[in-house]
Coordinates of C-alpha atoms and ligand atoms in Angstrom, one line a residue:
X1 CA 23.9 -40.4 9.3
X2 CA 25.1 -37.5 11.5
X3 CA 26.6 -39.3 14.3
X4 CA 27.2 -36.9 17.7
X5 CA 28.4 -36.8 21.1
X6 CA 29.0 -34.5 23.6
X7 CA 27.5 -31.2 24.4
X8 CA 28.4 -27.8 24.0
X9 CA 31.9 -26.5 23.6
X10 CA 32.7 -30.9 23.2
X11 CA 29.8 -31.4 20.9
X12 CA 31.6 -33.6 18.1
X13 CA 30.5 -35.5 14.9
X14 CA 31.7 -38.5 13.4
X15 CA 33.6 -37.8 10.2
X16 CA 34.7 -40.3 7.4
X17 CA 37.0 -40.0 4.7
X18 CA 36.1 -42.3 1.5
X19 CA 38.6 -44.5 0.3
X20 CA 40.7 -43.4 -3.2
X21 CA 39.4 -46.5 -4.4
X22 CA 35.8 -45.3 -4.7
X23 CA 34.4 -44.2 -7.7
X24 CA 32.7 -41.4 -6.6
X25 CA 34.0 -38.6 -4.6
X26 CA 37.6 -40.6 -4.1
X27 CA 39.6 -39.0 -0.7
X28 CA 36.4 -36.4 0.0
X29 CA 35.4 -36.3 3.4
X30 CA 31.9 -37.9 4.6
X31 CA 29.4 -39.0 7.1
X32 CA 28.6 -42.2 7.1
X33 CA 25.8 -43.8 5.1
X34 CA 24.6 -45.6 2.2
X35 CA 22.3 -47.1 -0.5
X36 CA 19.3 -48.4 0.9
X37 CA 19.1 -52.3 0.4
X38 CA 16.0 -54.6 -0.7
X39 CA 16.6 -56.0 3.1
X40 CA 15.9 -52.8 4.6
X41 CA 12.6 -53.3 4.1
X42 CA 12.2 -56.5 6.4
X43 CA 13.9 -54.7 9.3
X44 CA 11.2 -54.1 12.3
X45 CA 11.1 -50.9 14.2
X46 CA 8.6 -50.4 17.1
X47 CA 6.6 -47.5 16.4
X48 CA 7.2 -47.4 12.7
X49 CA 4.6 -49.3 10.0
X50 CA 6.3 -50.7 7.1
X51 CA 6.6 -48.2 4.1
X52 CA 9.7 -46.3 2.7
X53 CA 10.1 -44.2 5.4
X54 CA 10.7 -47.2 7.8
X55 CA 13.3 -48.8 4.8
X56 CA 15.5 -45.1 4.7
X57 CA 15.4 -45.5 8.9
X58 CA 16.4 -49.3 8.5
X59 CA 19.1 -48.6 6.0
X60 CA 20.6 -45.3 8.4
X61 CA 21.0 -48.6 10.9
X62 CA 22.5 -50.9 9.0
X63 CA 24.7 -48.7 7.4
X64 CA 26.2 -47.4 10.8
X65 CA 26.4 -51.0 12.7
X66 CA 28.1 -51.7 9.3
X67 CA 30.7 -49.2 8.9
X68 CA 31.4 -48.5 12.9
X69 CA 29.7 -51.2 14.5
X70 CA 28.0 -49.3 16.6
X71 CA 24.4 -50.5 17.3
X72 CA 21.8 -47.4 17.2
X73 CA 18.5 -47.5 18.2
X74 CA 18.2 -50.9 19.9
X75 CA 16.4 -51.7 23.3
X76 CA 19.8 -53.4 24.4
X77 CA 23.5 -52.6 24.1
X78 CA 25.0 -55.5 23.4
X79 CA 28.5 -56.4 24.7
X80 CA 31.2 -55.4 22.2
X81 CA 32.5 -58.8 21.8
X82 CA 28.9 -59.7 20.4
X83 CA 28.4 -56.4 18.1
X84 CA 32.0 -57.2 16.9
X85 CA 30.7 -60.9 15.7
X86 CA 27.7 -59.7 14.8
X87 CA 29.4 -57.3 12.2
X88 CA 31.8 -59.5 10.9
X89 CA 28.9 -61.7 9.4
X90 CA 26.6 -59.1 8.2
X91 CA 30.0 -57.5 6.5
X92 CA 31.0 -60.7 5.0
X93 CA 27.2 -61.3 4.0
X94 CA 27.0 -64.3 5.9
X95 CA 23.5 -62.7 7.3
X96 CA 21.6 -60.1 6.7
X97 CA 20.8 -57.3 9.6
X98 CA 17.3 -58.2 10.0
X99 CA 18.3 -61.8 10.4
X100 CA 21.0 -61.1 13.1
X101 CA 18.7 -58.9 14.7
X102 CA 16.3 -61.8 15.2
X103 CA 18.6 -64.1 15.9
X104 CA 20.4 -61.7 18.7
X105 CA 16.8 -60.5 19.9
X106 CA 18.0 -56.6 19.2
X107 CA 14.3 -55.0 19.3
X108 CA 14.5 -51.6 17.8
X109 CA 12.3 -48.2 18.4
X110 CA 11.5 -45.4 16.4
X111 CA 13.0 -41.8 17.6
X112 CA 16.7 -43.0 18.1
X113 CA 17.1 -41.0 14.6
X114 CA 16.0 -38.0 14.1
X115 CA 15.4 -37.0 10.4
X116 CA 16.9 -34.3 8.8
X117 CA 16.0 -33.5 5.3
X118 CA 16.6 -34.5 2.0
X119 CA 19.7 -33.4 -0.3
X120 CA 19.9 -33.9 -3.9
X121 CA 23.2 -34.1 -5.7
X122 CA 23.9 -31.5 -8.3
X123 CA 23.5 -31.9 -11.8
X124 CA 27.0 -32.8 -13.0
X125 CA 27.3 -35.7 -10.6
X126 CA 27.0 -39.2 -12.8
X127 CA 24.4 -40.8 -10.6
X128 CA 22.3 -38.2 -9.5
X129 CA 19.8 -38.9 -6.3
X130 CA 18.7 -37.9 -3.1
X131 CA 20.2 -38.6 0.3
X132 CA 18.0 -38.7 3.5
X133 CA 20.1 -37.5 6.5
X134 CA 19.7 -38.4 10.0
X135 CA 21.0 -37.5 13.3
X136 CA 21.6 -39.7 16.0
X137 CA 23.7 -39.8 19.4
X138 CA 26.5 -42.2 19.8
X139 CA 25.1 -44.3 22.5
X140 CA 26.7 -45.0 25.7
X141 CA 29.9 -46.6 25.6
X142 CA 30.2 -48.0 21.9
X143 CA 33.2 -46.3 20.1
X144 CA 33.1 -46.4 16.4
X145 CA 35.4 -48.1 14.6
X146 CA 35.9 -48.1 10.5
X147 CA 37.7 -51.0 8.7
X148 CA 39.6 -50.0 5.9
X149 CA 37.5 -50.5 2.8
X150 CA 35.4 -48.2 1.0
X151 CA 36.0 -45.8 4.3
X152 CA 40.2 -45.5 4.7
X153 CA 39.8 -43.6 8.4
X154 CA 36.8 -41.9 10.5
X155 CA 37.3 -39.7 13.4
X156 CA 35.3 -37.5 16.1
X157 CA 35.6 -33.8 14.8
X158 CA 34.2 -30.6 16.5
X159 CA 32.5 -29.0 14.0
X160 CA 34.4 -25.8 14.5
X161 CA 37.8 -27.8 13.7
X162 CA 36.2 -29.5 11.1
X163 CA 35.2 -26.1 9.4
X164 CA 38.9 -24.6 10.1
X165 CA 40.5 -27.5 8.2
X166 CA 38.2 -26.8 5.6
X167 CA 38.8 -23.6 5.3
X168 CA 42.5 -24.2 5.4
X169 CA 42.0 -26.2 2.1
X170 CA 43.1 -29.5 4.3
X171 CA 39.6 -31.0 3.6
X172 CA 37.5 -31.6 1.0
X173 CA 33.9 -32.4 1.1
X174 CA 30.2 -32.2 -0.9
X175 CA 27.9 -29.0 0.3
X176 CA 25.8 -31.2 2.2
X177 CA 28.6 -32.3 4.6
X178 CA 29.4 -28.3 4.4
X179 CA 25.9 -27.0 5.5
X180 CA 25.8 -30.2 8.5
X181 CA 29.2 -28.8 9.5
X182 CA 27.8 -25.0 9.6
X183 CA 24.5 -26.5 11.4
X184 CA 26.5 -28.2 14.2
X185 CA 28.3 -25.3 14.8
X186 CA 25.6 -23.0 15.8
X187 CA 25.1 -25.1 18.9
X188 CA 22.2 -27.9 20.1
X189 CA 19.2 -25.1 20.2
X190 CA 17.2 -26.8 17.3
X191 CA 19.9 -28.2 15.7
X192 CA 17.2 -30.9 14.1
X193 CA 15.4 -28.5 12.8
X194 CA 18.0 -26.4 11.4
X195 CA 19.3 -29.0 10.1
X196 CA 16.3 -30.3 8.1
X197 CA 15.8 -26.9 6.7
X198 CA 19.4 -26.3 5.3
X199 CA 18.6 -28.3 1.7
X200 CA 15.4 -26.0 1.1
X201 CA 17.9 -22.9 2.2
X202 CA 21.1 -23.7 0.6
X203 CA 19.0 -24.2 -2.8
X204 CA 17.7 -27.7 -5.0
X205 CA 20.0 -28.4 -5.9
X206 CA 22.8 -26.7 -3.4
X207 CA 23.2 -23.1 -5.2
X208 CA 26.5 -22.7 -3.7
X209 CA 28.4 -25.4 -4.1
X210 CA 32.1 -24.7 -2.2
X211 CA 33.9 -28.3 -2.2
X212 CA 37.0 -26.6 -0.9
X213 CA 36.8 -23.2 0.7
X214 CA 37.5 -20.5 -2.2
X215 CA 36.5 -23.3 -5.0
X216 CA 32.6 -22.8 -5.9
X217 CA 31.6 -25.4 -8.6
X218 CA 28.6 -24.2 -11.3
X219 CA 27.4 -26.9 -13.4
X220 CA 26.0 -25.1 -16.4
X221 CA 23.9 -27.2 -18.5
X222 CA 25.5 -27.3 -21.5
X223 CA 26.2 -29.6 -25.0
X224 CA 29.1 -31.3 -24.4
X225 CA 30.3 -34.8 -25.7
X226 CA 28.6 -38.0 -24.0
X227 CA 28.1 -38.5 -21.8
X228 CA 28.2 -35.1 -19.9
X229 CA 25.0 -33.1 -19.9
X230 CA 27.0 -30.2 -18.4
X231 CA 30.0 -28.0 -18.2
X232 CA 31.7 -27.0 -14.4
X233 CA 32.4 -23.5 -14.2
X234 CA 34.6 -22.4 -11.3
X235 CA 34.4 -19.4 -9.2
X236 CA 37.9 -19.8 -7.6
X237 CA 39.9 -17.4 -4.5
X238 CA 38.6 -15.1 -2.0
X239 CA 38.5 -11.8 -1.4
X240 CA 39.7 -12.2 -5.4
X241 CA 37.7 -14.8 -7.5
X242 CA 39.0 -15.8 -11.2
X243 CA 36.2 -17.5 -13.3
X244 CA 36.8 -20.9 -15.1
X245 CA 35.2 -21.6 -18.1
X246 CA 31.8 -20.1 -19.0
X247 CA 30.7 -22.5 -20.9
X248 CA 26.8 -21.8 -21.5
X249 CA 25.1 -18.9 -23.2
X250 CA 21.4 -20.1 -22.3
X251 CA 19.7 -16.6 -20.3
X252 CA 18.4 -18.9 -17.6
X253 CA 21.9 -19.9 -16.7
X254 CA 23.8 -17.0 -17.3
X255 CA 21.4 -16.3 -14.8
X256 CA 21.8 -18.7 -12.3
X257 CA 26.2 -18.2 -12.2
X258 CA 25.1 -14.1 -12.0
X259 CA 23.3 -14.8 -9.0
X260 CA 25.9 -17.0 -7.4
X261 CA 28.6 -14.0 -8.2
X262 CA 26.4 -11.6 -6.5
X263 CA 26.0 -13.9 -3.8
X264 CA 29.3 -14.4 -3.4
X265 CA 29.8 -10.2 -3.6
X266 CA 27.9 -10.4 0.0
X267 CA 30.3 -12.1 1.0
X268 CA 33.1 -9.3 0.0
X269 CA 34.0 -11.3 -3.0
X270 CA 34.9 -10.0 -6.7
X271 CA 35.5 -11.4 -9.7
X272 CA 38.9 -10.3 -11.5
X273 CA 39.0 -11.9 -14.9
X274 CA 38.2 -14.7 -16.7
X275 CA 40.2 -18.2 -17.3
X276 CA 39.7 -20.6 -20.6
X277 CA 41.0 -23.8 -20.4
X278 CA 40.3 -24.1 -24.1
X279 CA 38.4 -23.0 -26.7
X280 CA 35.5 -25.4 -27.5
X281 CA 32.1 -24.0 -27.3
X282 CA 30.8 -26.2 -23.9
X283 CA 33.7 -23.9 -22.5
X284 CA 33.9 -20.2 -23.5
X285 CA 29.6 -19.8 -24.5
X286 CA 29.2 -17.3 -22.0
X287 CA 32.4 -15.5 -22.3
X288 CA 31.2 -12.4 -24.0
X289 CA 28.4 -12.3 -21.2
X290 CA 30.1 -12.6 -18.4
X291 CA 33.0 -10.2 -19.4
X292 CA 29.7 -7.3 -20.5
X293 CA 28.9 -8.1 -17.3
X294 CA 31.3 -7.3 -15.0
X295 CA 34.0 -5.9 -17.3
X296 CA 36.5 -8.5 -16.4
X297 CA 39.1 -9.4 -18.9
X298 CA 39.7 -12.8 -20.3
X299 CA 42.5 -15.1 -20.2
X300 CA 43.5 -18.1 -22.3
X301 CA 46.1 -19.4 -24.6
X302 CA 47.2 -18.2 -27.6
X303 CA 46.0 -20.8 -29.4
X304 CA 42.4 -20.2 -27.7
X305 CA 43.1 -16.8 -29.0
X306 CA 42.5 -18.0 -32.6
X307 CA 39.1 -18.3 -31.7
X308 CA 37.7 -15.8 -30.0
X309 CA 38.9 -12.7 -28.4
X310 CA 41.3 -12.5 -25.2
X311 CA 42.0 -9.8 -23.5
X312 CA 45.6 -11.6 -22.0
X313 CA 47.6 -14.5 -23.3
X314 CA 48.7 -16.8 -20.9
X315 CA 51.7 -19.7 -21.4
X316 CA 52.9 -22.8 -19.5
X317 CA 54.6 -21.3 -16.0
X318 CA 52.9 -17.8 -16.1
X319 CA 51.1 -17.0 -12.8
X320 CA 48.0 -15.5 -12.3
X321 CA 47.9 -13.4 -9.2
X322 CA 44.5 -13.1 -7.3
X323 CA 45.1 -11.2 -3.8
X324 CA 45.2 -13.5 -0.9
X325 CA 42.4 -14.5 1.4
X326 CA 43.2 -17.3 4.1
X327 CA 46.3 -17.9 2.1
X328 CA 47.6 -17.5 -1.0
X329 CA 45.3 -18.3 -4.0
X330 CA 47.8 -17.5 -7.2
X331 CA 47.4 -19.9 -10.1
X332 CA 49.7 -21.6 -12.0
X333 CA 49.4 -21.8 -15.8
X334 CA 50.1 -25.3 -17.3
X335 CA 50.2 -25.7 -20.9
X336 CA 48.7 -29.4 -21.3
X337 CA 48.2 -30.2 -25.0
X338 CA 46.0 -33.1 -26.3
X339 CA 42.8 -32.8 -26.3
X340 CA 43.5 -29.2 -28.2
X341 CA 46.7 -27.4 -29.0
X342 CA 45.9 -24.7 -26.3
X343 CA 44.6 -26.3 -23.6
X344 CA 45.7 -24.6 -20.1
X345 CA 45.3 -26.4 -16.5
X346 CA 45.0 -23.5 -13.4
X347 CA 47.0 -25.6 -10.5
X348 CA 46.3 -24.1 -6.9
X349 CA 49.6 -25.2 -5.0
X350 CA 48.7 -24.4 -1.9
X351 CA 45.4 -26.6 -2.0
X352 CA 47.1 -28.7 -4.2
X353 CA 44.0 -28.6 -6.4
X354 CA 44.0 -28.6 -10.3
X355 CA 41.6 -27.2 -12.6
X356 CA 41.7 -29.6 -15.5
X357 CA 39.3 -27.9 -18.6
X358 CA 39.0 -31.5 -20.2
X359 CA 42.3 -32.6 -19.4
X360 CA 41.1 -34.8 -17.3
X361 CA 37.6 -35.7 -17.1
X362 CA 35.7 -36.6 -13.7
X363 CA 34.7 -40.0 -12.7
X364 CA 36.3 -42.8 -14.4
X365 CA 36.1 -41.7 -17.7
X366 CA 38.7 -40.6 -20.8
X367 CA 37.9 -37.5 -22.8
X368 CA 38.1 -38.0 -26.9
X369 CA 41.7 -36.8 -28.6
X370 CA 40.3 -35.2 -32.2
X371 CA 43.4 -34.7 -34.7
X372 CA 44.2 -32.7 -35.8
X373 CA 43.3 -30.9 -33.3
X374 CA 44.0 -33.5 -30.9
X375 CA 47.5 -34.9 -30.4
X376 CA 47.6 -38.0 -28.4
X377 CA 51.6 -38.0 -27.7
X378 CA 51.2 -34.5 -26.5
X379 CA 48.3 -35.6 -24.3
X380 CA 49.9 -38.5 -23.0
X381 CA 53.2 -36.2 -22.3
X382 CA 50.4 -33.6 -20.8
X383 CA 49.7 -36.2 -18.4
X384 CA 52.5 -37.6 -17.3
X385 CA 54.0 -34.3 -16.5
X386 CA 51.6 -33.6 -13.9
X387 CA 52.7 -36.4 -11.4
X388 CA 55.8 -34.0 -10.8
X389 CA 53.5 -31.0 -9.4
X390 CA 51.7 -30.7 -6.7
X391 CA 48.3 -31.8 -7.1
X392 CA 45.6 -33.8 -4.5
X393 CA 42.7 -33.2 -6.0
X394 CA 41.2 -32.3 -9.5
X395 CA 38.4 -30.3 -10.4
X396 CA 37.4 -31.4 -13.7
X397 CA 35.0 -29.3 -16.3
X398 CA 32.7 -32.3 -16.2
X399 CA 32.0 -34.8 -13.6
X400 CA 32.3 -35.0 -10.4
X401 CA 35.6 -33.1 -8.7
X402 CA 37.6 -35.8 -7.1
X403 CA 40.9 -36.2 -4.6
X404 CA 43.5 -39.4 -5.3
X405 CA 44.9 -37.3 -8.0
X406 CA 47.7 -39.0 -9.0
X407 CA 45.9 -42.4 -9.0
X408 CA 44.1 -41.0 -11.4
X409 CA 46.6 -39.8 -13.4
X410 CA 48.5 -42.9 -13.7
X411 CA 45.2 -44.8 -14.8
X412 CA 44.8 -42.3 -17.7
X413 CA 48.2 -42.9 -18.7
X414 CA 48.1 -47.1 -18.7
X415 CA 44.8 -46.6 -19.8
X416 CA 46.4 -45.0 -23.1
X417 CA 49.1 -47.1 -23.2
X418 CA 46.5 -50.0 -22.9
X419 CA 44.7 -48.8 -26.0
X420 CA 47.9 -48.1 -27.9
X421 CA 48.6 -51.9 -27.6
X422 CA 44.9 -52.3 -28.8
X423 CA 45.4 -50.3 -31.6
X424 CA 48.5 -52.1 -32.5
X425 CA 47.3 -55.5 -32.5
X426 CA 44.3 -54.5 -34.8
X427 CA 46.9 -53.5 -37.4
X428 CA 48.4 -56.1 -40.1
X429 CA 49.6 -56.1 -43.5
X430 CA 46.3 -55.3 -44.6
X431 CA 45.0 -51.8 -45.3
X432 CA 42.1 -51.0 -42.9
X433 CA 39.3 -48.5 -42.5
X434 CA 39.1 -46.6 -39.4
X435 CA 35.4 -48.4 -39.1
X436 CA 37.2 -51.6 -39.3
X437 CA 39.8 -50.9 -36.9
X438 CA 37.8 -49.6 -34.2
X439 CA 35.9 -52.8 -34.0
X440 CA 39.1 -54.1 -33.3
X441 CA 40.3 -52.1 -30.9
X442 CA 37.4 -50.6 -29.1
X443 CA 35.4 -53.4 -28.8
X444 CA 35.0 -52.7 -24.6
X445 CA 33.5 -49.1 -25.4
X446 CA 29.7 -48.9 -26.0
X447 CA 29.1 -49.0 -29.8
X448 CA 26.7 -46.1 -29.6
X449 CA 30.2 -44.0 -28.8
X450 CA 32.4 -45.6 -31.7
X451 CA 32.1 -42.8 -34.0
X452 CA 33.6 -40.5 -31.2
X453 CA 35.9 -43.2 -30.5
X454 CA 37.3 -43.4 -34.3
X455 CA 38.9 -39.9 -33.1
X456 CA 40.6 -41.1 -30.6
X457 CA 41.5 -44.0 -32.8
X458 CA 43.0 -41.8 -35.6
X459 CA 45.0 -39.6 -32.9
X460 CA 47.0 -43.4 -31.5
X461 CA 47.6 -44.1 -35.2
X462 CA 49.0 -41.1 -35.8
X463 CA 51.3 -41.0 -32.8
X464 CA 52.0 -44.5 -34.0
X465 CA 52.9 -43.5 -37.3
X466 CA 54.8 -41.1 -36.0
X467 CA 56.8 -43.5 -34.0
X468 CA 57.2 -46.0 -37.4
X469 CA 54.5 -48.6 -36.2
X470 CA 52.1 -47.6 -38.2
X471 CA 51.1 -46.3 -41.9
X472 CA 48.4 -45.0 -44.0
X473 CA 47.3 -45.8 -47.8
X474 CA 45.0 -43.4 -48.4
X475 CA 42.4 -43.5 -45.7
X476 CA 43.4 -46.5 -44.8
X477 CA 45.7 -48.2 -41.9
X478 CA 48.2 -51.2 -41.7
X479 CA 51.3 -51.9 -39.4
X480 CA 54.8 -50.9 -39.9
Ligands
LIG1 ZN1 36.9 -29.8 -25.0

């Protein structure tokens, strides 16, 4: 729900941020908005037979009274004191918005929203669907007003200021938000109908996909462990872009990430090398492509170097230097071991953003620790010493990108130590198999994923043994 007021030079919108408690998109900027609900559908609006286009209108209505309290669309505007009541119930679901709009005799019309397309999240989001956007004038005299839940502030923006923030790396939002933003800036003239064509433009789903100015995300579909289907490559800087991780050789989207870098060349900007965060194959695929390509050279860890060429070796505190654009965009190298020997993170300090390989996977989820490969002390030291840099907001090689960095972090790290005491408690005098002892230990983790999980299981008891809590007979486990 784009929410405006004003005209001209004042023209605003009404901006959220989500709440680092969410799920999805923690800390990213937003309109307002949600899921539609099986009440949506009982929701009368003059002018507007029943059917799901009436449900999306109904849910754009609810959602706003909801999260501002401001009524849209209604014949009457009720007196604060009652809207304020009136929202209290429907947010402590004590009635449903239908029912209070009975009850308060709020009569609503079609045309207060005016729709504006359809976007459709990108591919390496974990719940992938399509969002129906609407745009609607604040009405007279009702200021919104967001409690502090799932929304943690909301303000009036210009779009211009909005944009400069942006672009400033002080904001960080999905391309839909972008393309709005870019839409609301080119004035009133048609705005709806700009509006509405901007998905079809920008691409389906969004071809470039720039979360935080000078970060483009492509998901390339590739075959990484479950439950990701694909691998985020990262076009990062302006005028000077390094690329992060390659990870697909498949024509069709070598393709697709060409076209984005030529895209990008319109816009006067060039790629400069090449960055691996490791070595595994959902991650350097389309190295040798890319580098034929545009005759970049590429950069990893020694340890990456075992396995396939590099052109530079890169260690923990080297910087990468890529010429400035709005500010400065040089990298910093961190050596994070864990997940493999050579695994590098690329931290931004000045957007305080971190590129994490599979350091840190998106969403809520863990990423698998394979000995020996894998080293689960090292991983969990990996982690921990990232709380002492500078980092908001993580950009992950699969999953959605995501700010409330250092929540995060900090649930990894419990969530390890968590599992550790798992482990542990699985363990007596008796010898165990690895099959056995992931029963035990994993027994909250879908069984379809145990034999992934037995890795993970093997790295603790290693770092267990390690520590004395734990030994092996044979292939087998006991404590002490
Ligand atoms: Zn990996």
């Amino acid at each position: 729900m784009v929410l405006v007021r004003g005209h001209g030079e004042t023209l605003e919108t009404f901006w959220v941020r989500r709440s680092d408690e969410v799920p999805y998109m923690p800390g990213f900027r937003a309109f307002v908005g949600g899921l539609a609900d099986p009440q949506d559908e009982s929701l009368e609006i003059e002018g507007l037979a029943p059917g799901p286009d009436r449900t999306l209108e109904a849910c754009a209505l609810r959602e706003v009274f909801e999260e501002t309290g401001v009524l849209l669309g209604a014949d009457v505007s009720p007196p604060a004191e009652q809207r304020a009541r009136a929202r209290a119930r429907l947010v402590g679901r004590d009635a449903t918005f239908p029912a209070l709009a009975r009850e308060l005799g709020w009569r609503f019309r079609a045309g207060a929203l005016t729709y504006t397309g359809r976007w459709t999240t990108p591919p390496f989001t974990p719940k992938r669907f399509v969002a129906a956007y609407f745009l609607a004038r604040a009405p007279e005299g009702q200021e919104p007003c967001v409690h502090v839940g799932e929304l943690a502030h909301g303000e009036w923006v210009t779009p211009v200021a909005a944009l400069e923030r942006w672009q400033m790396g002080g904001e960080t939002f999905a391309a839909p938000i972008l393309y709005t933003l870019i839409g609301l800036a080119q004035g009133e003239e048609n705005l709806a109908a700009r509006l509405a064509e901007a998905p079809e433009a920008s691409g389906k789903p969004v071809r470039r996909i720039e979360l935080k100015w000078g970060v483009v995300l492509q998901p390339m579909k590739t075959r990484p462990l479950p439950p990701a289907t694909h691998t985020n490559a990262y076009l990062v800087g302006e005028p000077e872009m390094a690329l992060i991780d390659p990870g697909s050789d498949d024509p069709a989207e070598l393709e697709a990430l060409f076209e984005l870098i030529e895209m990008l060349r319109a816009d006067r900007r060039t790629l400069r090398l090449i960055l691996l965060t490791h070595h595994h194959p959902d991650h350097v695929a389309g190295v040798e492509k890319v580098r034929e390509r545009y005759r970049v050279p590429v950069a990893g860890h020694r340890e990456t170097g075992r396995h396939l060429r590099l052109d530079l070796i890169l260690g923990d505190g080297d910087v990468v230097p890529l010429a400035p654009g709005v500010g400065d965009w040089t990298l910093r190298v961190l050596h994070t071991p864990g997940h493999t020997r050579g695994h590098l993170c690329f931290l931004q300090p000045r957007i305080r953003a971190l590129f994490t390989g599979d350091h840190i996977p998106g969403g809520s989820g863990t990423v698998i620790i394979d000995p020996p490969e894998g080293d689960m002390a090292a991983y969990v030291a990996s982690l921990a010493r990232l709380l002492g840099e500078p980092i908001e907001t993580l950009f992950p090689a699969h999953g959605s990108p995501q700010a409330a960095a250092r929540k995060r972090i900090e649930w990894l790290i419990a969530h390890r130590e968590e599992r550790e005491k798992k482990v542990l408690a699985a363990l007596d005098a008796e010898p165990r198999a690895l099959a056995e002892l992931v029963e035990r230990a994993y027994a909250d983790t879908p069984r379809e994923l145990w034999t992934y999980a037995e890795r993970s299981l093997l790295a603790h008891l290693i770092k267990l043994e390690n520590a004395g809590a734990a030994s092996r007979d044979g292939e087998r486990w006991r404590a002490g």
